[in-house]
């Protein structure tokens, strides 16, 4: 006959086993992932840094891919003007000073139309124009197209897109100016749900790739804060009826707009009249407009109109912004937007790094990966080796 | 130690070493002392001094055992010699994006034209001036029924037949986009992976069909690679994972990254390892599909996923431009060398240029994670590998600094393994271990 002691021991062992398995199950959700991309280990391990791969000629070309026709032409033109202004300033007052006597020039090509159009332009800039680097607009799809070609051929890409995924691929060739969709969404959500304690929030997102991705990021940020899901209204800019979402908007405590600038201009004009006191949070792309052309969206430090709109951006660099804005206004008679400031910064960053690298795409990539604390008109810019702008994101009130 | 068998499947003779290690005595007669407090003798634990030789013996036995486990794995075949084609011997550009073997002919796609290599030399270079659609050649496919060539370029596709090029662009045909990354020919169909989706051209009827996010489950339309697999086609989609298309059934099946996070792999064999798929290869022998990503290698056998990262395998790098697979091998074209996995034995071989100029390095990662290096007199043209193809037992490798012909020489292989055995004897063998995965 077995003794009760044995039975008690058996129970004890079973209990211990059950406890240990429960513990491991409880711990599993917070367990670290199996592997993670090390942003600081991203590197280009190919050839091309030798002088034999330098681009020939006294002229160093920078490619700009922007919407130069269609509904976003105003934004595209602003990017082109700002980039050209930067190039003229550099060539005029502080030339690159490279041994070949190199001077900069801008090659701007139109990304408008179906996605195929942009990729063809990228290839032409790389092969026909021999651009040393590409700057792409805030369109996420265009950024990926440039990245795909840049990755095959070996061409640095600076993008104004906030698409988080552009720099999450372990690729060494792309550098993202400004903040990500994810960081913007989290900054908005913190302010709306945690600081202001709002519950009824309306999200207006455009029916395109960037609108969907950005909208998803905001919905995700709200979910992570265990708040009620925002009311999501999909906006079609080409077919924006008068009544779009107005019923839902009437009870909104805050409105988040994730559209391009053209759609945002239409929406904010309506909101200004109908809901003047409700705070509006604009994604980066929505706030990049050139108000000199459309008279709607002011830049972060422009004169106050209603003082109730917010963007998430890198910390301001007021002196650089003021100087840029003054020159831009003088030259073009228009107010620059955020996108213009970023395009201006992108050219200046390329010029600064070209002074180190010379006209060589691989060496230029290496130099870009070392950019830190660059005082840009759009804010302070620092890149990690994966191409992310590591500047902290702050919420700025549009004045 | 004997010579290495050269055929992995018959190399069972490489069993663990059997050593006549005498049983370790616990104490010993010489150290038996009498306990004055008891009537029977007791055994005291030996002092440290006494235990030291035993400890050394244990360590030695452990080392031998570890070695024997490594050597128990069948020895993989080795590429023992490299012949390189660069600008110096006729290539039009250093960067070679793709290579396709067609019997004795080898076709290479470069950043500046299409190259034919025959009889060990660059026989002909075709440029846009000759009729090629664009100078950047991204993919080459041979139509086995006609011996014609189909070429994917950054300016549309070219059909090379009878010495003449016929070009197809999105303006002159049903091709979705002119930026073409991959091409394949199956029967009368030419399949093209373009930056705006997938196009198919029927060479008999002249009919075009296209698939993109508009009419198929493309998460993104950017097709980066293509692989025929019997009655199925597989597509590598940038941002859209792996897409499977059943040609007869006319249905699509997407495989995506289940953790839905770009910068992490949640579990080792979670499914497809990353959503950005750089290329794809089908193995007709094992019926496995292999997808390369910039964050690891994924294989799918129809039931389970088999994922590999540099941290848990002999993979040279997680940044992989393309896979290629046949028999029980999968090859990974990485930015730090060319890696080959024999997945029946879990043995890896990586080829890369050595530190000494002109010399090559072979790194073998044995199933237990031990790494060992061999040196060859010739080397790959560069460590940045973009693509490859098989030619019998040889391989052709597209690198960022030339095209490499990898040659397997049985005699040389024996010598290399002999040098490896000798270096073991002088204790110069281990170079590290990979981190074991969970």
PDB file of C-alpha atoms in Angstrom, chain A residues 317 349 370-376 379-384 389-391:
ATOM      1  CA  UNK A 317      14.702  75.076 -35.982  1.00  0.00           C
ATOM      2  CA  UNK A 349      21.893  67.813 -46.977  1.00  0.00           C
ATOM      3  CA  UNK A 370      26.299  59.932 -40.931  1.00  0.00           C
ATOM      4  CA  UNK A 371      24.043  63.008 -40.953  1.00  0.00           C
ATOM      5  CA  UNK A 372      23.391  64.168 -37.406  1.00  0.00           C
ATOM      6  CA  UNK A 373      21.803  67.315 -35.990  1.00  0.00           C
ATOM      7  CA  UNK A 374      21.463  69.065 -39.345  1.00  0.00           C
ATOM      8  CA  UNK A 375      19.677  72.383 -38.703  1.00  0.00           C
ATOM      9  CA  UNK A 376      17.114  72.296 -41.493  1.00  0.00           C
ATOM     10  CA  UNK A 379      13.514  70.999 -38.310  1.00  0.00           C
ATOM     11  CA  UNK A 380      16.608  69.332 -36.961  1.00  0.00           C
ATOM     12  CA  UNK A 381      17.510  66.253 -39.038  1.00  0.00           C
ATOM     13  CA  UNK A 382      19.515  63.179 -37.998  1.00  0.00           C
ATOM     14  CA  UNK A 383      19.602  59.843 -39.820  1.00  0.00           C
ATOM     15  CA  UNK A 384      20.249  56.416 -38.396  1.00  0.00           C
ATOM     16  CA  UNK A 389      15.113  60.581 -39.257  1.00  0.00           C
ATOM     17  CA  UNK A 390      15.731  60.074 -35.571  1.00  0.00           C
ATOM     18  CA  UNK A 391      14.732  63.563 -34.458  1.00  0.00           C
TER      19      UNK A 391
END
